[in-house]
Coordinates of C-alpha atoms and ligand atoms in Angstrom, one line a residue:
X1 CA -3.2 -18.9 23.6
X2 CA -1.3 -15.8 22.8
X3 CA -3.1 -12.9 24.5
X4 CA -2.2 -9.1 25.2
X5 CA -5.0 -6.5 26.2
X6 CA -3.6 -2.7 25.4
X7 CA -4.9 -0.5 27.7
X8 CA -5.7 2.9 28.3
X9 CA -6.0 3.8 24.9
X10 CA -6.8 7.9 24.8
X11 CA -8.7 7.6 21.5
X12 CA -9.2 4.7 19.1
X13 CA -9.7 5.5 15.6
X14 CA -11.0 3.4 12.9
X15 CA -13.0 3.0 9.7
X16 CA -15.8 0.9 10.1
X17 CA -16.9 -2.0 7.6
X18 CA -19.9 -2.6 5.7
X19 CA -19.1 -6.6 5.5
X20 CA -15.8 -7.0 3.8
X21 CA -15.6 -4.0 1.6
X22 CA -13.8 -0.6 1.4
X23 CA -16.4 2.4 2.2
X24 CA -17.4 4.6 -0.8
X25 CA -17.9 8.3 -1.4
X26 CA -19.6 9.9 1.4
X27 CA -19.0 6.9 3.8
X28 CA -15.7 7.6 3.6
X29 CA -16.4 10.2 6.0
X30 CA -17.6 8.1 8.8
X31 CA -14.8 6.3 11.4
X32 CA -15.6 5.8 14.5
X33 CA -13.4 7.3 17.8
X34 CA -13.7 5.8 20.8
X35 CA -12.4 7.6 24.1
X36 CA -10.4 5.5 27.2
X37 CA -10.7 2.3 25.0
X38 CA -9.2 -0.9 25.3
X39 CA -8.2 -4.3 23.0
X40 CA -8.3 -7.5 23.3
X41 CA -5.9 -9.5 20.9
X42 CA -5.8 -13.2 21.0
X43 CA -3.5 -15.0 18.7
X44 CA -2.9 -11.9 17.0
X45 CA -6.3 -11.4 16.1
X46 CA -8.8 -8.8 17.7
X47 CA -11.2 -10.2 20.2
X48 CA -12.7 -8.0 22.2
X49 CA -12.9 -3.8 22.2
X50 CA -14.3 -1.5 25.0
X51 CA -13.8 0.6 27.6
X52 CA -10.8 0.4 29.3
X53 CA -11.5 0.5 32.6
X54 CA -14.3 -2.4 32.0
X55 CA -11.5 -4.5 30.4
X56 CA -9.0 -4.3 32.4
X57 CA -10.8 -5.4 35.7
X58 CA -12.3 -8.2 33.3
X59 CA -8.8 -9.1 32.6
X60 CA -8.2 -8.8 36.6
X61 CA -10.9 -10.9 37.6
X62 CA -10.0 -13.6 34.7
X63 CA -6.6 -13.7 36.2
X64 CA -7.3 -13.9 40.1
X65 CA -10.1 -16.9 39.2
X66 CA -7.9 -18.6 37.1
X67 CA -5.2 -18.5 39.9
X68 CA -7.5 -19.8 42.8
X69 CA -8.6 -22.1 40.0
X70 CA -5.4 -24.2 39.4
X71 CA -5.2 -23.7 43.3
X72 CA -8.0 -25.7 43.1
X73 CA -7.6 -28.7 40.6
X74 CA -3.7 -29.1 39.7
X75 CA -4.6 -31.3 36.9
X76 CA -5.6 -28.8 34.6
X77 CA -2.8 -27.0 32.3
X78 CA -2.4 -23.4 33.1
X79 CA -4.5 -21.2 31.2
X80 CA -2.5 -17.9 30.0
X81 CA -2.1 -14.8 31.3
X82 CA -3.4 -11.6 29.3
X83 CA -0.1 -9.8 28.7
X84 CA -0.9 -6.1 29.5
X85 CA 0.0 -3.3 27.5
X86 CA -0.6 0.4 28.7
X87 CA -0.7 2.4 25.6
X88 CA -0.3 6.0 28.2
X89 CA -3.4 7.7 26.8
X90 CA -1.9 7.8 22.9
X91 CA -4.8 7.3 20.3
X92 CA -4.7 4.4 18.4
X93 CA -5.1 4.3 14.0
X94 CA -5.1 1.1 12.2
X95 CA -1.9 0.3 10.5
X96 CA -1.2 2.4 6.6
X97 CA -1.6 0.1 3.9
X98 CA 0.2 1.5 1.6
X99 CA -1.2 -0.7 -2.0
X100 CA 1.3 1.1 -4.4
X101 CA 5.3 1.2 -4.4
X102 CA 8.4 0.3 -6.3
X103 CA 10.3 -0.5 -3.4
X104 CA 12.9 -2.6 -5.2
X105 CA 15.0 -1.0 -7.2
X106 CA 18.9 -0.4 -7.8
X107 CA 20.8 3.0 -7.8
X108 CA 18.5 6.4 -7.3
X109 CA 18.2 9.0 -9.1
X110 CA 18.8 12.3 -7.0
X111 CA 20.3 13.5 -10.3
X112 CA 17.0 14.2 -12.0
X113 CA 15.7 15.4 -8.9
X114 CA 18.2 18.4 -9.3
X115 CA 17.6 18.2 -13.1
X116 CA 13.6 19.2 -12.3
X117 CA 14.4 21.5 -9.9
X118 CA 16.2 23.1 -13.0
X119 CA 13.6 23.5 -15.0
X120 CA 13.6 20.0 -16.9
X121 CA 10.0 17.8 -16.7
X122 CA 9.7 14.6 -15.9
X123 CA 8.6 13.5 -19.4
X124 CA 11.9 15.3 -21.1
X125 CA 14.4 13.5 -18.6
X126 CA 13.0 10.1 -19.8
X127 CA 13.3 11.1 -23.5
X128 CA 16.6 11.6 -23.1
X129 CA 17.7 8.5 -21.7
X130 CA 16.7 8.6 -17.6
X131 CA 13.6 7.8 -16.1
X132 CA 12.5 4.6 -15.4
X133 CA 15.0 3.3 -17.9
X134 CA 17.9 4.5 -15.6
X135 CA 16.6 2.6 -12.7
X136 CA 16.3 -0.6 -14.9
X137 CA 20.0 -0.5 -15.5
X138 CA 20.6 -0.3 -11.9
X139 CA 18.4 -3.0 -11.3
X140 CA 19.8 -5.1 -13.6
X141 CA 23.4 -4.6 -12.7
X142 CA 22.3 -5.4 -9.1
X143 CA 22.4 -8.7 -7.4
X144 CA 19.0 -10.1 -6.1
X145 CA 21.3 -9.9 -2.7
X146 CA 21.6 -6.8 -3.1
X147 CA 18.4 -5.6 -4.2
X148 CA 16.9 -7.5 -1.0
X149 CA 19.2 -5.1 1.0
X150 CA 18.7 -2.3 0.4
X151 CA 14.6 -3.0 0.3
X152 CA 14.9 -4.8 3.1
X153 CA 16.2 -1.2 4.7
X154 CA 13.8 0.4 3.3
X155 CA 10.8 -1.4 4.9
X156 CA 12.1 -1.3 7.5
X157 CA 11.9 2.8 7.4
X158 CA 8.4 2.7 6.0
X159 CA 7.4 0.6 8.9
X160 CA 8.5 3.5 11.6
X161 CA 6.7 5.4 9.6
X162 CA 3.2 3.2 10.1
X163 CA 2.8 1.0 7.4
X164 CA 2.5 -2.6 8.1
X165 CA 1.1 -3.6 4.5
X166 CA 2.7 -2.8 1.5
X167 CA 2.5 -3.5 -2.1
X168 CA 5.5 -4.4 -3.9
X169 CA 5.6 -3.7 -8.2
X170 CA 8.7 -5.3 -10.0
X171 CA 8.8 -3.2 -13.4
X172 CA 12.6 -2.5 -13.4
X173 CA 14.4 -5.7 -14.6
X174 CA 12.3 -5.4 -18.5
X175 CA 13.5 -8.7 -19.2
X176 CA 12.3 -12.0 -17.7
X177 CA 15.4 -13.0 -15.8
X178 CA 15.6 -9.5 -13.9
X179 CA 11.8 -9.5 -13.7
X180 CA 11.8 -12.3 -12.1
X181 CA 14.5 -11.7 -9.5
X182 CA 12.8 -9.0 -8.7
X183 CA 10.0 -10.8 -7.4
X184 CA 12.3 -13.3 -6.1
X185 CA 13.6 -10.4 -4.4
X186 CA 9.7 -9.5 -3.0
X187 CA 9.3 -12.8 -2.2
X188 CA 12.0 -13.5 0.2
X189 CA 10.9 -10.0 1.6
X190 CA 7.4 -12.1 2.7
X191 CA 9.2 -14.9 4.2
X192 CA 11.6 -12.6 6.3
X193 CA 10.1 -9.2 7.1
X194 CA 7.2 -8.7 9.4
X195 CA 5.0 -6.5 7.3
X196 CA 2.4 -7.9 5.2
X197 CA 3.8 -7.9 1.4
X198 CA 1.9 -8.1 -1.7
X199 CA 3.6 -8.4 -5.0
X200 CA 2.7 -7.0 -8.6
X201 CA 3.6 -7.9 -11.3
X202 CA 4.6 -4.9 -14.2
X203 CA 6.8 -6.3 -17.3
X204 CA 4.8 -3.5 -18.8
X205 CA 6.2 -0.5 -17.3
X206 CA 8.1 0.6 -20.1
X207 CA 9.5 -0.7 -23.2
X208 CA 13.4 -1.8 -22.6
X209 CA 16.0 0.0 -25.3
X210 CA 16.5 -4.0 -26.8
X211 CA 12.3 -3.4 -28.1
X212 CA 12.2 0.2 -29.0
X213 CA 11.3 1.8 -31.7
X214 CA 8.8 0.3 -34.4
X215 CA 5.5 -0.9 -33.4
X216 CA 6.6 -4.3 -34.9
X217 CA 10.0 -4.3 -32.2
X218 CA 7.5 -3.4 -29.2
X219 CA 5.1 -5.5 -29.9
X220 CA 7.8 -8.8 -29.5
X221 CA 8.3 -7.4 -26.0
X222 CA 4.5 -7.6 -25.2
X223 CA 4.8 -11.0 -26.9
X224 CA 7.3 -11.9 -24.3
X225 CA 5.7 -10.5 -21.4
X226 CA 2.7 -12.5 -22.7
X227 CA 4.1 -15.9 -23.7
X228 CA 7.3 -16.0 -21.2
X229 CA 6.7 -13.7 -18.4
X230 CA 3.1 -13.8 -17.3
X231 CA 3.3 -17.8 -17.4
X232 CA 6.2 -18.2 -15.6
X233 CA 5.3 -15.6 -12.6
X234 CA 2.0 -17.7 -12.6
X235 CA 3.2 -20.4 -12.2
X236 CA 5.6 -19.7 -10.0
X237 CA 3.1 -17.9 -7.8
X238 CA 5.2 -14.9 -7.5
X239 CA 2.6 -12.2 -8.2
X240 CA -1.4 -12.1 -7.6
X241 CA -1.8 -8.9 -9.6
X242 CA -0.8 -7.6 -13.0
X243 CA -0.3 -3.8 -13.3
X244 CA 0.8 -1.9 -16.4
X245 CA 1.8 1.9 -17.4
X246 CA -0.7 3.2 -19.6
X247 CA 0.8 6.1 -21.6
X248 CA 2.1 7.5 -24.5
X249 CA 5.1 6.5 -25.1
X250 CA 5.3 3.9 -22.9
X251 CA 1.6 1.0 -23.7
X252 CA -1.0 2.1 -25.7
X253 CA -4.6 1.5 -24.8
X254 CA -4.7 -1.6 -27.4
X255 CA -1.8 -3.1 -26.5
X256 CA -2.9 -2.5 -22.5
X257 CA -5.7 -4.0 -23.2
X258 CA -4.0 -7.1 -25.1
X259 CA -2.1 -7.5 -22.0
X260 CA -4.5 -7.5 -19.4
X261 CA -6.6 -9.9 -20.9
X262 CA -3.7 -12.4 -21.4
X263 CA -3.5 -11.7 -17.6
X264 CA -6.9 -11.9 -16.7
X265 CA -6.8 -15.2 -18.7
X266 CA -3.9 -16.8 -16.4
X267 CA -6.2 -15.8 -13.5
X268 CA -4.3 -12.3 -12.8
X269 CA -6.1 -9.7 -10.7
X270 CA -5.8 -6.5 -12.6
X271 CA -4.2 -2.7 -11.6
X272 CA -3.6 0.1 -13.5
X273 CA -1.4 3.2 -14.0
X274 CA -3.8 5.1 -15.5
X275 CA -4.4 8.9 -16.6
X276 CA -1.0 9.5 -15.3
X277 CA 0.5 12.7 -17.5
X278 CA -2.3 12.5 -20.1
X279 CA -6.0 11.5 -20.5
X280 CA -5.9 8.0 -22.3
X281 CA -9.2 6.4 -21.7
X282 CA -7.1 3.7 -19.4
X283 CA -9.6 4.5 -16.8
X284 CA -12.8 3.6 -18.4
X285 CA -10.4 0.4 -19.8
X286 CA -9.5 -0.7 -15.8
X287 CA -13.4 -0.4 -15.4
X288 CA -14.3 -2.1 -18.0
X289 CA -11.9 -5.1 -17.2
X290 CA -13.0 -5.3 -13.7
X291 CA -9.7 -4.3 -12.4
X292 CA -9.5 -4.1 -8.6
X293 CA -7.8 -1.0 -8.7
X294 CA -6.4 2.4 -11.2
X295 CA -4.0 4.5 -10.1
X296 CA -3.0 7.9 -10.5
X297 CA -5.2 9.6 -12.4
X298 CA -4.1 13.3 -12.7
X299 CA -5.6 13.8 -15.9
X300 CA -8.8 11.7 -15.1
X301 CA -11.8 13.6 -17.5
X302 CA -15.3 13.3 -16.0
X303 CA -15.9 10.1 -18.1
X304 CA -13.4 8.5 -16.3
X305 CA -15.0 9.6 -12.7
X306 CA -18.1 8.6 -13.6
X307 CA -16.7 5.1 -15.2
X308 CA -15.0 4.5 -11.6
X309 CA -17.8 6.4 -9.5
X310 CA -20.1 3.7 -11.1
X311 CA -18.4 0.7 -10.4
X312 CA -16.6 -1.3 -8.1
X313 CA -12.7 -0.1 -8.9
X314 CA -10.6 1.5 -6.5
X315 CA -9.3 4.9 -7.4
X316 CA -6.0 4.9 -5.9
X317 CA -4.7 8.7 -5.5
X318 CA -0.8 9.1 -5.4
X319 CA -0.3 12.5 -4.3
X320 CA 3.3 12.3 -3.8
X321 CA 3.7 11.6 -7.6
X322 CA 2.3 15.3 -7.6
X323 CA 3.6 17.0 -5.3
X324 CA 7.2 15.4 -6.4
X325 CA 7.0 16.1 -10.2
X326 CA 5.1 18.9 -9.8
X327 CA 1.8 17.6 -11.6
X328 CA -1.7 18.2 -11.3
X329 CA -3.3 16.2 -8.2
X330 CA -5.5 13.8 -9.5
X331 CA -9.9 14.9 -9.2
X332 CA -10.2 13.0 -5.6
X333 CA -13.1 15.8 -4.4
X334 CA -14.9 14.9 -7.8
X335 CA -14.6 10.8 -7.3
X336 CA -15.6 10.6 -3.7
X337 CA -18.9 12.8 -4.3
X338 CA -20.1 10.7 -7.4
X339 CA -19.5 7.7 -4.7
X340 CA -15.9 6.5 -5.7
X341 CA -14.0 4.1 -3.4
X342 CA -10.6 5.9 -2.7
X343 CA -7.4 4.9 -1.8
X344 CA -3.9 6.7 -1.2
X345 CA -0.5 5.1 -1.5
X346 CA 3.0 6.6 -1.8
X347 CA 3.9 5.4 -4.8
X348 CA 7.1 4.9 -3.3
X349 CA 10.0 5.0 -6.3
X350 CA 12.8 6.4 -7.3
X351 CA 11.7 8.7 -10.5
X352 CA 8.3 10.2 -8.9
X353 CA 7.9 9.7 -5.1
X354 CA 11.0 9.3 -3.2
X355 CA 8.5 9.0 0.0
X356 CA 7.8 6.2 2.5
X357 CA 5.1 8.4 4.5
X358 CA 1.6 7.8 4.4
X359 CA 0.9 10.3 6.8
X360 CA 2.2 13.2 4.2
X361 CA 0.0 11.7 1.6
X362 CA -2.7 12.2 4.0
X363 CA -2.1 16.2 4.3
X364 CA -1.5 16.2 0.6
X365 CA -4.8 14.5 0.6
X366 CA -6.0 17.4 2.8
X367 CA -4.5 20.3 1.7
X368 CA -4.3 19.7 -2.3
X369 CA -7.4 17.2 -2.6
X370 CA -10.1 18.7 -0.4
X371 CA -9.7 16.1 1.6
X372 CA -11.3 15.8 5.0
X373 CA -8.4 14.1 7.9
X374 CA -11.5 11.4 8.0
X375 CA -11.6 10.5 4.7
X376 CA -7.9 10.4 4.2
X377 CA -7.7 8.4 7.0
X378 CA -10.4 5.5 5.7
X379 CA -8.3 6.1 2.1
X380 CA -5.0 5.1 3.7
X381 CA -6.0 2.6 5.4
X382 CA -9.4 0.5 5.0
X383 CA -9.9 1.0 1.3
X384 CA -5.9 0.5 0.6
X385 CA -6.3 -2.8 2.1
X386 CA -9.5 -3.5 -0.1
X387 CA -7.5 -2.3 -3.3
X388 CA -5.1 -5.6 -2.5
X389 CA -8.2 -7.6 -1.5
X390 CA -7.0 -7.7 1.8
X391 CA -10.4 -5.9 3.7
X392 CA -11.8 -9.0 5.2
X393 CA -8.7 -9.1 7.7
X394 CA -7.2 -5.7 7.6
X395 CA -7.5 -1.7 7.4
X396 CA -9.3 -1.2 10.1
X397 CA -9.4 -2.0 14.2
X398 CA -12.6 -4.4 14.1
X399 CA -13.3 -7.7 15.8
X400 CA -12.3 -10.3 13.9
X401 CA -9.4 -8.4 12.2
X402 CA -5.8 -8.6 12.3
X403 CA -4.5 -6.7 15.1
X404 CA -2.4 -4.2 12.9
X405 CA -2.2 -1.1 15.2
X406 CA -0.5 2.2 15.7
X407 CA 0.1 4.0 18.9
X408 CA 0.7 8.0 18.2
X409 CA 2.0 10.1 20.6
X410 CA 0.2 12.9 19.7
X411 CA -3.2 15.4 21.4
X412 CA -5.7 14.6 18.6
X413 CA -6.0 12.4 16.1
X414 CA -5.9 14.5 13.1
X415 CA -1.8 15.5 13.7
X416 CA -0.7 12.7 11.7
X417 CA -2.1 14.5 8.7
X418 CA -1.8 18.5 10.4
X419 CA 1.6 18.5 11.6
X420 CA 3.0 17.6 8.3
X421 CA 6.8 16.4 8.0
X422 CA 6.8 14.5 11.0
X423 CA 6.8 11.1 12.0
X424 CA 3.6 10.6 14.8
X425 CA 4.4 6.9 15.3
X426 CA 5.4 5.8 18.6
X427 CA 5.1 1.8 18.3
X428 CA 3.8 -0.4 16.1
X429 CA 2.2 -3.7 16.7
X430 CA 1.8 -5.9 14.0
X431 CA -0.8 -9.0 13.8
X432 CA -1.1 -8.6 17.7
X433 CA 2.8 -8.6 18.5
X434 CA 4.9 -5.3 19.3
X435 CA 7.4 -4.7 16.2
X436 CA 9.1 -1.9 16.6
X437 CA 9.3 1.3 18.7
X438 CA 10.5 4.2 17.1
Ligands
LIG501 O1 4.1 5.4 -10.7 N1 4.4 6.1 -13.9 C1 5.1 5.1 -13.9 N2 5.7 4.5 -12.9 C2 6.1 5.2 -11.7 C3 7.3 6.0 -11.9 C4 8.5 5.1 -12.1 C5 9.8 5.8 -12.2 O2 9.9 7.0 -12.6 O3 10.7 5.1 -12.0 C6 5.0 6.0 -11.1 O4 5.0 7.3 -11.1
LIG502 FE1 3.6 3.7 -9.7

């Protein structure tokens, strides 16, 4: 048995459970802190939390019996020794699950980054040939070698910064070869990196210059996302969800809805980009369709919060698609008091949010959103892990969980989202094992 007891905790902060589910609306509000705390972790899960003091003379006592123990009977094979951590009085936060990014991709575009600052919008750079159209020719040109690279660099950034789940979307390739090395790409991600990776598919991010133009032209693209694409990445288990960018210009609500089903019917779990830079109805559609999660939703109407408010979708806020483009923030105050499940994610990419930091989402959360530090904190954590239907073993520090752990240097919890622009993240441990100290 693999066992390590971090000590000396000065505060432990977490969201709390109700059985395996994210918290809604005004439960949001509730973690629990717990002063001079201690964990147990055995085999990377969590065992045992208490006070520290109490468990580390538990651990002492284990040890010295154990010792006059094999003293005693030399037959018996040595039971382990608790590997002792001292985390020096810094508070403890569950890792960041971060359930929305578009961490592979080829090229940047730092150009239209100086175009906006000029004046241009986001919607007016696409028309004219940029946007996520750009980014698909440098994915395309780019090797799945390189493309693993360079994301491989970049998890390895967002990780310092205290995520230790992330959600990957492909979306860039537009065709099924560069599709699927995308999530070739994710995939190989999962089997060497030591954050927890969940991939989505999105064929339906935008429709590639070979299917613009008539309806009749973009509806053989949706054809081949249905017919060639969605098969294949089922059945080559490369993606558990199916995501899609509903907007004008880009899928209407029919064809949305003609997708998703097709995805529901290969036994897809559904996501949305929703409400993004108009009202659409795509909300009330991800309700409808059960999906786990919509995202975005800057021009969410009160239908829409009340559709969500109502059911069990996620609302995932991106705040960093906001702040970035310069967009309205999306009606989080509104969602959580009509008893909404939140989430917030990065929405890590290229075009929109060229951050890896959860903690900033959480002070956009604060200071844009009307966001308490406690709700932000169950929304970045807890109830992004439940918007990848991974709450029953992560989110939160709870027995029985996966020991996915932060240690912050800092004199109260709430700095990670007050002193904004700054990394708080001393180490991170990762299903019970130290990963990386910044
Ligand atoms: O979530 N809105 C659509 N997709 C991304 C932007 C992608 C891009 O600009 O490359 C988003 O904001
Ligand atoms: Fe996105």
């Amino acid at each position: 048995m693999d066992s390590m007891l971090i000590y000396n905790i000065g505060h432990l902060i977490t969201p709390q459970t109700s059985g395996q589910k994210g918290l809604a609306g005004a439960a949001m509000q509730k973690i629990q802190v717990l002063a001079d705390a201690a964990v147990l972790v055995e085999n990377g899960i969590i065992t045992r939390i208490g006070d520290s003091s109490t468990m580390k003379s538990l651990v002492f006592v284990a040890e010295s019996l154990t010792e006059h123990f094999e003293y005693t009977s030399s037959t018996q094979t040595k039971p382990p020794i608790v590997q002792m951590l001292d985390a020096q009085g810094m508070v403890a936060l569950p890792g960041f699950v971060d359930s929305h990014t578009h961490t592979v991709f080829g090229g940047h575009r730092a150009n239209e980054f100086a175009m906006r600052s000029a004046g241009k919008t986001y919607q007016e750079i696409a028309a004219s040939g940029g946007g996520i159209l750009s980014t698909m020719n440098a994915t395309r040109a780019a090797s799945a070698e390189e493309l693993y690279t360079i994301a491989s660099k970049r998890l390895h950034d967002m990780l310092r910064h205290g995520t230790t789940t992330v959600e990957i979307k492909s979306g860039y390739g537009l065709n099924t070869a560069s599709e699927l090395k995308m999530l070739e790409v994710v995939a190989e991600l999962q089997r060497s990196h030591p954050m927890t990776i969940i991939p989505t598919f999105l064929g339906a991010h935008a429709f590639p210059p070979e299917f613009q133009g008539d309806v009749h032209n973009r509806n053989r693209y949706i054809d081949i996302i249905i017919n060639e694409m969605l098969p294949t990445v089922k059945e080559r288990g490369l993606a558990q969800f199916c995501d899609i960018f509903c907007e004008q210009n880009y899928f209407s609500l029919e064809q949305t809805e003609r997708i998703l089903n097709a995805a529901l019917e290969l036994g897809f779990k559904l996501k949305l980009h929703a409400d993004q830079l108009s009202s659409s109805g795509a909300s009330e559609l991800g309700v409808r369709l059960g999906a786990v999660s919509v995202d975005h939703l800057e021009c969410t109407t009160e239908s829409g919060v009340q559709a969500i408010a109502s059911s069990t979708t996620i609302a995932t806020a991106l705040p960093g698609a906001s702040l970035f483009l310069n967009h309205p923030y999306p009606p989080v105050r509104r969602l959580i008091d009509a008893g909404a499940t939140v989430a917030l994610a990065t929405d890590f990419n290229p075009g929109s949010s060229m951050t890896y930091s959860m903690p900033m989402m959480m002070t956009l959360a604060c200071t844009q959103m009307q966001i308490t530090p406690e709700e932000a904190l169950t929304a970045a954590t807890l109830n992004g892990a439940t918007a990848l239907e991974l709450a029953y073993e992560r989110g939160s520090l709870e027995v029985g969980k996966q020991a996915d752990m932060l240690l912050c240097d800092i004199p109260d919890w709430r700095f990670c989202a007050y002193h904004f622009g700054t990394n708080p993240i001393s180490m991170i441990i990762k299903n019970g094992k130290v990963v990386s100290t910044v």
